[in-house]
PDB file of N, CA and C in Angstrom:
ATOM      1  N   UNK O   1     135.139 129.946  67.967  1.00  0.00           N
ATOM      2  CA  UNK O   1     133.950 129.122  68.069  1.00  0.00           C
ATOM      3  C   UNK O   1     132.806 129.720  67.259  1.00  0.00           C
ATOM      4  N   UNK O   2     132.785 130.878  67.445  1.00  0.00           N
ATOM      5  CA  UNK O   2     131.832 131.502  66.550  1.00  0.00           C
ATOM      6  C   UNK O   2     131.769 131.718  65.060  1.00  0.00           C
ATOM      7  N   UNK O   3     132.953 131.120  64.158  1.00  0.00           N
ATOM      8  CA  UNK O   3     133.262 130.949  63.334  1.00  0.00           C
ATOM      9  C   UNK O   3     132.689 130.013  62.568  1.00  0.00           C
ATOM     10  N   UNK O   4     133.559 128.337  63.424  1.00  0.00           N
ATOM     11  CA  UNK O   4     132.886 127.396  63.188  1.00  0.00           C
ATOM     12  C   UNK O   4     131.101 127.136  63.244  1.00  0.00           C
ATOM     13  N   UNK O   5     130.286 127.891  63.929  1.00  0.00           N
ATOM     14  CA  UNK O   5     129.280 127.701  63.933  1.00  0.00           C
ATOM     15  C   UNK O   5     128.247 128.344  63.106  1.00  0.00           C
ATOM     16  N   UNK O   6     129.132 129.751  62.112  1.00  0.00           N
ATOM     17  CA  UNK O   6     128.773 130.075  61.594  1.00  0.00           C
ATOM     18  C   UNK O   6     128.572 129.827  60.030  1.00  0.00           C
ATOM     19  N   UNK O   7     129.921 128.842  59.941  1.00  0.00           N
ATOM     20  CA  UNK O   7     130.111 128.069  59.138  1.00  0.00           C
ATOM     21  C   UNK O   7     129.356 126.560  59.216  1.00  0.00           C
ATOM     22  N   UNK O   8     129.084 125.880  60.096  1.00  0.00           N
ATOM     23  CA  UNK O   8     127.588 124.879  60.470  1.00  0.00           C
ATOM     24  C   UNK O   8     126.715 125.411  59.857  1.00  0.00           C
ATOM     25  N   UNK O   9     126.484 126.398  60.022  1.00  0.00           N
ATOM     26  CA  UNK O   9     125.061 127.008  59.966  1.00  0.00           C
ATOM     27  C   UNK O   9     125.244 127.380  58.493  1.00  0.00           C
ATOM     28  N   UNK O  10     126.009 127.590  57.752  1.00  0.00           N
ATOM     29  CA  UNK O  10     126.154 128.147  56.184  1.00  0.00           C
ATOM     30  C   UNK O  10     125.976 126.854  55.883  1.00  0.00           C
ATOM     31  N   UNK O  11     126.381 125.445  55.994  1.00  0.00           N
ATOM     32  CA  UNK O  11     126.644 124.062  55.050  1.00  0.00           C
ATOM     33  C   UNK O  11     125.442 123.757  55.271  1.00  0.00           C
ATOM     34  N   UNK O  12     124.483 123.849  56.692  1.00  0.00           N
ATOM     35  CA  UNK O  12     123.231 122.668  57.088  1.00  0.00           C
ATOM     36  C   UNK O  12     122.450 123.443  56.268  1.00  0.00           C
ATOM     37  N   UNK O  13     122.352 125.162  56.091  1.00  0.00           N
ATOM     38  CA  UNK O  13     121.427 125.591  55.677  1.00  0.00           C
ATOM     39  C   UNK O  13     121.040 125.305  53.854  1.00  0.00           C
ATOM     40  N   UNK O  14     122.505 125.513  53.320  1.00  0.00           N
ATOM     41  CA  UNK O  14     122.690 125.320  51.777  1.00  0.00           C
ATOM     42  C   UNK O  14     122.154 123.793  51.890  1.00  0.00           C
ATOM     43  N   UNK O  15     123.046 122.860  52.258  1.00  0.00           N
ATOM     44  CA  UNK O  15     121.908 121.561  51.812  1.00  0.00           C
ATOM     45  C   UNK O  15     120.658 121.519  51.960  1.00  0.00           C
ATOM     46  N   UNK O  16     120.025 122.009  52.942  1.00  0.00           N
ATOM     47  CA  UNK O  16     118.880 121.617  53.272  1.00  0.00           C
ATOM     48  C   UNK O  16     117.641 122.818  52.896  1.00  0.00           C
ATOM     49  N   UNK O  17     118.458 123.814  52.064  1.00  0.00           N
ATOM     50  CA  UNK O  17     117.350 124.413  51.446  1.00  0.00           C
ATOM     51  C   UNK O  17     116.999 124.762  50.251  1.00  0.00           C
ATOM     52  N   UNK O  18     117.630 123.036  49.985  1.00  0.00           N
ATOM     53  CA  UNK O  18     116.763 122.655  48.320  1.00  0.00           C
ATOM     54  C   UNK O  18     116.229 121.712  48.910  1.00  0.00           C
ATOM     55  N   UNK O  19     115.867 121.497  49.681  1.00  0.00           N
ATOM     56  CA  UNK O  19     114.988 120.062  50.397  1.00  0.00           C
ATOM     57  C   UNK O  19     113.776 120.063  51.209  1.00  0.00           C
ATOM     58  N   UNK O  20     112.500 121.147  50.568  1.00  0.00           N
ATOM     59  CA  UNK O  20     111.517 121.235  50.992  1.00  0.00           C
ATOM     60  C   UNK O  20     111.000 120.777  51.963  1.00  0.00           C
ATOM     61  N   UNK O  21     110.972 119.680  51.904  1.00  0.00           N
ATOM     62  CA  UNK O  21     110.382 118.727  53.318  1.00  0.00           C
ATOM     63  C   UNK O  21     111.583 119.148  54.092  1.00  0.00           C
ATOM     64  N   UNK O  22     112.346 119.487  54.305  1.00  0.00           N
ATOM     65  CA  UNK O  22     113.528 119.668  55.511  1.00  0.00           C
ATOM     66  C   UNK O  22     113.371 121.535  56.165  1.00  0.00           C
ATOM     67  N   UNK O  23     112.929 121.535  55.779  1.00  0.00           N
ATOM     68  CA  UNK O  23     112.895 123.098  55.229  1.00  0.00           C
ATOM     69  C   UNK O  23     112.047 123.711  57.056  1.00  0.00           C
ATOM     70  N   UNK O  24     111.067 123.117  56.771  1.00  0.00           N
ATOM     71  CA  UNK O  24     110.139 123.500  58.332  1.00  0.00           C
ATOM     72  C   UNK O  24     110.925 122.901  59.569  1.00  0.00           C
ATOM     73  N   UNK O  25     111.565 121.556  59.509  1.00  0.00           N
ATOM     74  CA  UNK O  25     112.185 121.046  60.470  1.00  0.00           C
ATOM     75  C   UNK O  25     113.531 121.334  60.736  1.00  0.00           C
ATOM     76  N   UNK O  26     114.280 121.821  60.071  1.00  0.00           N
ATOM     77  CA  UNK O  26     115.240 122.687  60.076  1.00  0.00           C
ATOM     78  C   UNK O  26     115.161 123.890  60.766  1.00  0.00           C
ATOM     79  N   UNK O  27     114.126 124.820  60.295  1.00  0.00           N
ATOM     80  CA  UNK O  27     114.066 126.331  61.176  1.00  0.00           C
ATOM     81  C   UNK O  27     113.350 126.038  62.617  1.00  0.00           C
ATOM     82  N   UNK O  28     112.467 125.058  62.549  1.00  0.00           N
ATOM     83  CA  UNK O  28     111.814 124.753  63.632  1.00  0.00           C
ATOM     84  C   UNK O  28     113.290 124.584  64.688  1.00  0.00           C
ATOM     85  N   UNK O  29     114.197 123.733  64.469  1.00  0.00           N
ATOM     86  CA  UNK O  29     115.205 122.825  65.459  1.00  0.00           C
ATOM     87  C   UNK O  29     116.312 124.374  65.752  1.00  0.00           C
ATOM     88  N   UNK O  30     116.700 125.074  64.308  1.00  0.00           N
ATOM     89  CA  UNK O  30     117.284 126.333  64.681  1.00  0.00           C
ATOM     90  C   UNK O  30     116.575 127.805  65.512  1.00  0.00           C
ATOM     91  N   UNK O  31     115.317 127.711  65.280  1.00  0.00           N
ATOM     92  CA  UNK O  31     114.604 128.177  66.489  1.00  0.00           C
ATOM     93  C   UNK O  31     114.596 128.125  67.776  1.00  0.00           C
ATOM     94  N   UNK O  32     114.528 127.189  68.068  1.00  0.00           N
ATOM     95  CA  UNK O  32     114.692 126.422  69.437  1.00  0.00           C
ATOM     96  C   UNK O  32     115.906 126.404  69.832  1.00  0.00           C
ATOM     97  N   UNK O  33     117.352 126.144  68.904  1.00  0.00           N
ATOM     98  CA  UNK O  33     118.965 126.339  69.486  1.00  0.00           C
ATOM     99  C   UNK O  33     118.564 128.061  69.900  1.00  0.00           C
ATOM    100  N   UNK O  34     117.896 128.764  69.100  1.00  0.00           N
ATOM    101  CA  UNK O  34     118.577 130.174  68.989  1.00  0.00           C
ATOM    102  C   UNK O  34     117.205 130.899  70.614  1.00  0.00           C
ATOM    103  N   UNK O  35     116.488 130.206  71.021  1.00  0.00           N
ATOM    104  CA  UNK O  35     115.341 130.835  72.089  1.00  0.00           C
ATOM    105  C   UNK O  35     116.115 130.736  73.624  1.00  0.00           C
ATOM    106  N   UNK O  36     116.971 128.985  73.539  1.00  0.00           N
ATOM    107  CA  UNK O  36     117.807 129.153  74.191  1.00  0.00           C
ATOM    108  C   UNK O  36     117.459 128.145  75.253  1.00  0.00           C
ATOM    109  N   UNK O  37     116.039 127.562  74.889  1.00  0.00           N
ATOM    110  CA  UNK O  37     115.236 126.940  76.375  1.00  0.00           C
ATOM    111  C   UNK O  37     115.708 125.492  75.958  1.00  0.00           C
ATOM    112  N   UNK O  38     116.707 124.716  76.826  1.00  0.00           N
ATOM    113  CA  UNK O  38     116.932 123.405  76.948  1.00  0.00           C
ATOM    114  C   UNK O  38     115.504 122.312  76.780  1.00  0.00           C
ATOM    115  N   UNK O  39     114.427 122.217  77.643  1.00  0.00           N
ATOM    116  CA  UNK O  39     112.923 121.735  77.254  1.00  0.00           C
ATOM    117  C   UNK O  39     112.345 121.587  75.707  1.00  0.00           C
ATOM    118  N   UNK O  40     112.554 123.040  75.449  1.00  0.00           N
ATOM    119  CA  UNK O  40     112.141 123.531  73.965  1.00  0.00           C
ATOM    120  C   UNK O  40     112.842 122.652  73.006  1.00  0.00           C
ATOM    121  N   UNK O  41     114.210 122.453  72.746  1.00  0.00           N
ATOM    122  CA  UNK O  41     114.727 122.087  72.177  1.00  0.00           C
ATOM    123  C   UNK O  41     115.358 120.297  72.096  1.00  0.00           C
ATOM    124  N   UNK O  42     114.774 119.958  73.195  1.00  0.00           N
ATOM    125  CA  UNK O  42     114.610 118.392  73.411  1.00  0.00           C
ATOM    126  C   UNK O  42     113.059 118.088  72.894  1.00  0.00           C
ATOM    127  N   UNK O  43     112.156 118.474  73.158  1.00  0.00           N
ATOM    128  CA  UNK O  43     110.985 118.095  72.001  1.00  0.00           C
ATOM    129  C   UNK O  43     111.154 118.484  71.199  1.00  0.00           C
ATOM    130  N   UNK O  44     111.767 119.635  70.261  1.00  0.00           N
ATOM    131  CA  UNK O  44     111.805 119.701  69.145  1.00  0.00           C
ATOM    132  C   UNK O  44     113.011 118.151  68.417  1.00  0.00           C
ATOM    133  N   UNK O  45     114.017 118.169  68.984  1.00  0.00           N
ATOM    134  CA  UNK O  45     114.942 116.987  68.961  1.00  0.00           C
ATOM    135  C   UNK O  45     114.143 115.502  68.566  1.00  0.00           C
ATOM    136  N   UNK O  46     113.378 115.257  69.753  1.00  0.00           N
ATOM    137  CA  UNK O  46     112.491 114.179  70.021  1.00  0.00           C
ATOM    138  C   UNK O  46     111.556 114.071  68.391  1.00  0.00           C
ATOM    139  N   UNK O  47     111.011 115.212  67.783  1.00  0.00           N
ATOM    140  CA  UNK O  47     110.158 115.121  66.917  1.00  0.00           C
ATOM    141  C   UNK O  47     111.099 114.557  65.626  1.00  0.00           C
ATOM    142  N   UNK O  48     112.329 114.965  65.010  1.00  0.00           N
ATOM    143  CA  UNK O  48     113.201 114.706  64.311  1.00  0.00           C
ATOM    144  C   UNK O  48     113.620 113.422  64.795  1.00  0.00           C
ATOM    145  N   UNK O  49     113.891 112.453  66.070  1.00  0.00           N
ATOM    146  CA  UNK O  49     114.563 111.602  65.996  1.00  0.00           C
ATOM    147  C   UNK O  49     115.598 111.235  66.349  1.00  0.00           C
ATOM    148  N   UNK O  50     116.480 112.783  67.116  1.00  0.00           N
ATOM    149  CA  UNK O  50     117.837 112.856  66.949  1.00  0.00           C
ATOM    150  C   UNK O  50     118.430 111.301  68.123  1.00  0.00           C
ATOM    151  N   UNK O  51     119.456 111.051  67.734  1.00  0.00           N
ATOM    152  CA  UNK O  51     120.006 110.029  69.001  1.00  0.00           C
ATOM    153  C   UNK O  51     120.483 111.199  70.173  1.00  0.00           C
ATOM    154  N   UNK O  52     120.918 110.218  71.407  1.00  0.00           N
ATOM    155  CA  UNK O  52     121.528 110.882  72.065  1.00  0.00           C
ATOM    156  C   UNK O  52     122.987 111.479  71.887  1.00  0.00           C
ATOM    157  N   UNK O  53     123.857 111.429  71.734  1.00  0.00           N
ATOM    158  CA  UNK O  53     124.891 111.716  70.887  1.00  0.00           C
ATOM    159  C   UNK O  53     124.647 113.324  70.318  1.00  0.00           C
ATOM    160  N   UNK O  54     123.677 113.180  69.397  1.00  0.00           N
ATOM    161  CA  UNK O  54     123.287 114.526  68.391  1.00  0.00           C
ATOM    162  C   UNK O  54     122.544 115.165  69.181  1.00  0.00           C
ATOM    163  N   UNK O  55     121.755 115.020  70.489  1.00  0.00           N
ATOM    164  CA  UNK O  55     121.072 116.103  71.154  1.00  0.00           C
ATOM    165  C   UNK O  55     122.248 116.803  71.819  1.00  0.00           C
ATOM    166  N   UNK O  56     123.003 116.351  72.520  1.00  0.00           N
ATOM    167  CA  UNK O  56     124.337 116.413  72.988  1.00  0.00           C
ATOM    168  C   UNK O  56     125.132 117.356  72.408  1.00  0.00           C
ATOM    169  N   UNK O  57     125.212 117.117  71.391  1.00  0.00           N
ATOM    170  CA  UNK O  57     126.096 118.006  70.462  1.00  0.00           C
ATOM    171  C   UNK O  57     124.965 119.458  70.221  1.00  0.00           C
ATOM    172  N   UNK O  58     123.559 119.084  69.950  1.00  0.00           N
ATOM    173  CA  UNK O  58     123.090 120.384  70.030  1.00  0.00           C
ATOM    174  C   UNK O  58     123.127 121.187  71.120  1.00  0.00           C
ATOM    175  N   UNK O  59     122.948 120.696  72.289  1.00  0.00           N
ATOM    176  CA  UNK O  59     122.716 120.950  73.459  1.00  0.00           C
ATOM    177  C   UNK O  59     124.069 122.009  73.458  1.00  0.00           C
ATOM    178  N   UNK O  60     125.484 121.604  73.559  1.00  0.00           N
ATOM    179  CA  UNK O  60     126.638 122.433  73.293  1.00  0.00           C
ATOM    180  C   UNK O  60     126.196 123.579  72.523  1.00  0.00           C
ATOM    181  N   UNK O  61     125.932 123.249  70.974  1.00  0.00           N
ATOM    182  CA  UNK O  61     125.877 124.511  70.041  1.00  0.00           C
ATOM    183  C   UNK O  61     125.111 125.017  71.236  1.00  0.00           C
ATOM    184  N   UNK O  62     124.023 124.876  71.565  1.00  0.00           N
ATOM    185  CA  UNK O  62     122.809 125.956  72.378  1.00  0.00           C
ATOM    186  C   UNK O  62     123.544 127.056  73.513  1.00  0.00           C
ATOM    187  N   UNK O  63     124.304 125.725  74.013  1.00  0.00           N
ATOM    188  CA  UNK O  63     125.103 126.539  75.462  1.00  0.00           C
ATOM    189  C   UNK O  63     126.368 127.727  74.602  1.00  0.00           C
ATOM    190  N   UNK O  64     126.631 127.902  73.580  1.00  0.00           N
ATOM    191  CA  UNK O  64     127.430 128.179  72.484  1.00  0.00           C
ATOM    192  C   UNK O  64     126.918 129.607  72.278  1.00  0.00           C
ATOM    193  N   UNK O  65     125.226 129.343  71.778  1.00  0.00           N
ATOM    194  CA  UNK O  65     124.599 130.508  71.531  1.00  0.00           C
ATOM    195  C   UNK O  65     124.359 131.604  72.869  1.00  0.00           C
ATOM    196  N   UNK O  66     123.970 130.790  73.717  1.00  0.00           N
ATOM    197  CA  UNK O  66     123.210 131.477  75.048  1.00  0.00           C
ATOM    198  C   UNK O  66     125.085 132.562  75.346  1.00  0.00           C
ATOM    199  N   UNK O  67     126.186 131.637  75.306  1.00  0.00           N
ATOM    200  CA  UNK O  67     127.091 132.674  75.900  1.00  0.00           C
ATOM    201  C   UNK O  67     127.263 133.414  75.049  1.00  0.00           C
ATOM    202  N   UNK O  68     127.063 133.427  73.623  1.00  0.00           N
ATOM    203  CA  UNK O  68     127.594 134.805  72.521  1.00  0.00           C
ATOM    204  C   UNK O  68     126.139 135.642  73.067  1.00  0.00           C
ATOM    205  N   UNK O  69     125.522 135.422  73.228  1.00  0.00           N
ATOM    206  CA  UNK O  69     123.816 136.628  73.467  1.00  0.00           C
ATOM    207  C   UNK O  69     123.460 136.913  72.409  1.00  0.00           C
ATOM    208  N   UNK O  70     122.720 137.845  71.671  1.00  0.00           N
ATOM    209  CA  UNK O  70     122.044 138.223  70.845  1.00  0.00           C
ATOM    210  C   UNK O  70     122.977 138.463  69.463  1.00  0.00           C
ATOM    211  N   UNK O  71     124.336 138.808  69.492  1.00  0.00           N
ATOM    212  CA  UNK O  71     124.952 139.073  68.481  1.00  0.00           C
ATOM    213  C   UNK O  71     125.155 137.520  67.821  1.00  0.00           C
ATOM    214  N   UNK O  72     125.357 136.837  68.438  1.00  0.00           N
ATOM    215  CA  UNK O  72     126.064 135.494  67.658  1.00  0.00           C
ATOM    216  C   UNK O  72     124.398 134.858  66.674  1.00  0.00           C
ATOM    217  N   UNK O  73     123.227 135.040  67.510  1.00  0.00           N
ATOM    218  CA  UNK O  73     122.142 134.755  67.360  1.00  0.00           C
ATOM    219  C   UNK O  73     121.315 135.608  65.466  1.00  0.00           C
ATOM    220  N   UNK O  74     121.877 136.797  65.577  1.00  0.00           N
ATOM    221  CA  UNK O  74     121.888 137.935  64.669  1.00  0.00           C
ATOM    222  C   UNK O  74     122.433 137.489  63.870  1.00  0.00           C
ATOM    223  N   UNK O  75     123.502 137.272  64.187  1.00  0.00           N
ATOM    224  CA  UNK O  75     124.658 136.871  63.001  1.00  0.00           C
ATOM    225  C   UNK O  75     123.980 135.575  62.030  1.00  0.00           C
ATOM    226  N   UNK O  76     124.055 134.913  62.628  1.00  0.00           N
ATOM    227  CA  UNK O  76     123.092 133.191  62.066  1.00  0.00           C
ATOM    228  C   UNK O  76     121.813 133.884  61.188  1.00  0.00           C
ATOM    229  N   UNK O  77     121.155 134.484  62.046  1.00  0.00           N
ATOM    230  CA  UNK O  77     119.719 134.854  61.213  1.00  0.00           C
ATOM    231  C   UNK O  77     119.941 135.835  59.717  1.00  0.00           C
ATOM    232  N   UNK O  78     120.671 136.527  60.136  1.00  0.00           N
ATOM    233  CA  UNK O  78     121.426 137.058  58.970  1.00  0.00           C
ATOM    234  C   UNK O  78     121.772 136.192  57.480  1.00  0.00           C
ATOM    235  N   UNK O  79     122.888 135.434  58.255  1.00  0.00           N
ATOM    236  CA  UNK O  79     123.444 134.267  57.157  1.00  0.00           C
ATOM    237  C   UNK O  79     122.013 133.558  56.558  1.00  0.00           C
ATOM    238  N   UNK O  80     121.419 133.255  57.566  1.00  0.00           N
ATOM    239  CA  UNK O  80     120.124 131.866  56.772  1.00  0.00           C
ATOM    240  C   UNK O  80     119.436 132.813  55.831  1.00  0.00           C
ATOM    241  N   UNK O  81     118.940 133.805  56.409  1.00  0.00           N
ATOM    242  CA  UNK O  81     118.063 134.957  55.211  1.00  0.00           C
ATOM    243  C   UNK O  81     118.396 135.221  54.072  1.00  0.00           C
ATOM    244  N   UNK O  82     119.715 135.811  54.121  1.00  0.00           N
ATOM    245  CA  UNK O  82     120.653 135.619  53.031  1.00  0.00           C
ATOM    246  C   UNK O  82     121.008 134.586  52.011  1.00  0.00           C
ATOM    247  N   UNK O  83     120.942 133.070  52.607  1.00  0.00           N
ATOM    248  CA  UNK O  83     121.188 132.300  52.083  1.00  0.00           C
ATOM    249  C   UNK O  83     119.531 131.414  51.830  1.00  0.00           C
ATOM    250  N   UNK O  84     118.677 132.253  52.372  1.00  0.00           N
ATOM    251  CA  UNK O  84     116.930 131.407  51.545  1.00  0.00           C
ATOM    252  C   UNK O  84     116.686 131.994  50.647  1.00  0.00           C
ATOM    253  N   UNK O  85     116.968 133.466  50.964  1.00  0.00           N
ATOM    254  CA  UNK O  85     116.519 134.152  49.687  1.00  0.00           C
ATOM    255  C   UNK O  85     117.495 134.538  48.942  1.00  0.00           C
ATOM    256  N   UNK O  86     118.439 133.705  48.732  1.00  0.00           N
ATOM    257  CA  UNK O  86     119.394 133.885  47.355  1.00  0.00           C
ATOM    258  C   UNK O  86     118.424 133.520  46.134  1.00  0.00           C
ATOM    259  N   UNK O  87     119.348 134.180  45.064  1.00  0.00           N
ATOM    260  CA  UNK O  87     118.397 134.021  43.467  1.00  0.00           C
ATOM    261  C   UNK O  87     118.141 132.454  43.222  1.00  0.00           C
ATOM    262  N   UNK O  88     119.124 132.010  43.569  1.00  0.00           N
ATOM    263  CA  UNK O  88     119.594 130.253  43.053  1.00  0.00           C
ATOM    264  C   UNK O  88     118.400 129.708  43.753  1.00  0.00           C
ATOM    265  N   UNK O  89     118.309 130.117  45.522  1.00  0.00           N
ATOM    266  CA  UNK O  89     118.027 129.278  45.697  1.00  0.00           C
ATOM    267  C   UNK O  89     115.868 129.554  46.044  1.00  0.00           C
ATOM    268  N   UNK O  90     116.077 130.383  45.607  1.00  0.00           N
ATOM    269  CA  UNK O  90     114.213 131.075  45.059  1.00  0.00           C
ATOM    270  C   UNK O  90     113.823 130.533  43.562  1.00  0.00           C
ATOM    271  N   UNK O  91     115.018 130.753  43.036  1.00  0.00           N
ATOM    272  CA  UNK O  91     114.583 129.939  41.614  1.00  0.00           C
ATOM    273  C   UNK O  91     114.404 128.344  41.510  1.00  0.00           C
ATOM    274  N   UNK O  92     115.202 127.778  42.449  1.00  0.00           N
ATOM    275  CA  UNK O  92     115.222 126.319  42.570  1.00  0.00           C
ATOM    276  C   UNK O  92     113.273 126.014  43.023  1.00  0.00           C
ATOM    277  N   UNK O  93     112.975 126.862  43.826  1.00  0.00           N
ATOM    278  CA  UNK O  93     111.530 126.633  44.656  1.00  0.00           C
ATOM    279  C   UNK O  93     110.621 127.685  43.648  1.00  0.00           C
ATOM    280  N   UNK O  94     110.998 128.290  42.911  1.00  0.00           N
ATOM    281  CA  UNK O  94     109.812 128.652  41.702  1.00  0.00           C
ATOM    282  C   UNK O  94     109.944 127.498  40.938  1.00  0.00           C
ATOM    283  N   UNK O  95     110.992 126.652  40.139  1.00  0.00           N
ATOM    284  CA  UNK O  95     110.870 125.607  39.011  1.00  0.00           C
ATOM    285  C   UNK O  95     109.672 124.157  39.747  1.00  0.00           C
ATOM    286  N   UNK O  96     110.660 124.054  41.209  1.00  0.00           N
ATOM    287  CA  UNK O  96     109.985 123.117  41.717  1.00  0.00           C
ATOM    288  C   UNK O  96     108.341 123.078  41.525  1.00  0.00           C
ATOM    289  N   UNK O  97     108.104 124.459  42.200  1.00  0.00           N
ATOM    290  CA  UNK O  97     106.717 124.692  42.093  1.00  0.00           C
ATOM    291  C   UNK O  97     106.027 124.448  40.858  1.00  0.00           C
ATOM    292  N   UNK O  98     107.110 124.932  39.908  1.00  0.00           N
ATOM    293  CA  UNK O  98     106.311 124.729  38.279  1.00  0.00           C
ATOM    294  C   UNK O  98     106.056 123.854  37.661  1.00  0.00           C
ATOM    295  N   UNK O  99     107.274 122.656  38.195  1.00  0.00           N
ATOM    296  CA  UNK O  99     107.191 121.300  38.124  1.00  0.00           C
ATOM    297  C   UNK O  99     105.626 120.726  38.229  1.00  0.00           C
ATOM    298  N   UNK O 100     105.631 120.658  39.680  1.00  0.00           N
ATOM    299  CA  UNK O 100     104.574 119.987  40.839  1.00  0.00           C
ATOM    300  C   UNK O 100     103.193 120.198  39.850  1.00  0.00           C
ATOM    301  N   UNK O 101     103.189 121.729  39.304  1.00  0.00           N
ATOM    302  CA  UNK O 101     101.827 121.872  39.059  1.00  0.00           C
ATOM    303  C   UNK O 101     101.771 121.880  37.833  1.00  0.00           C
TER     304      UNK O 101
END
């Protein structure tokens, strides 16, 4: 299980971090899976839109995280860091920037 989720967490992060606008609502929603508080993570849900179905399914990942404890939690934060501040994907958000302005 911890595999697969680590692998979730490698695909949602690569798409969605060439996608600026996704970028805050993304760590915001993986924040909230990784704090652990069911409340927390239904308003964050609520702000995105999710259906019921997809809170559901987060709700699992969450109960997912809470039983691995801090290592499974580590592990994820690891991967995303790794994978924001890759070269590719810092250079993609320097051009952007160079673009814009």
């Amino acid at each position: 299980m911890k595999g697969i989720l680590l692998v979730l967490a490698l695909l949602v992060t690569r798409e969605l971090g060439f996608q600026t606008e996704a970028c805050p609502l993304f760590y915001g929603i993986f924040s909230t899976l990784a704090l652990g508080s069911k409340s927390l993570l239904d308003a964050s849900l609520e702000v995105a839109n999710f259906t019921e179905p997809e809170k559901a399914a987060m709700e699992k990942i969450q109960d997912c995280y809470n039983e691995n404890g801090l290592s499974a939690k580590g592990l994820d934060l690891i991967a995303m860091v790794s994978i924001t501040a890759s070269p590719e994907c810092l250079l993609f958000y320097v051009q952007s920037l160079k673009d814009k302005i």
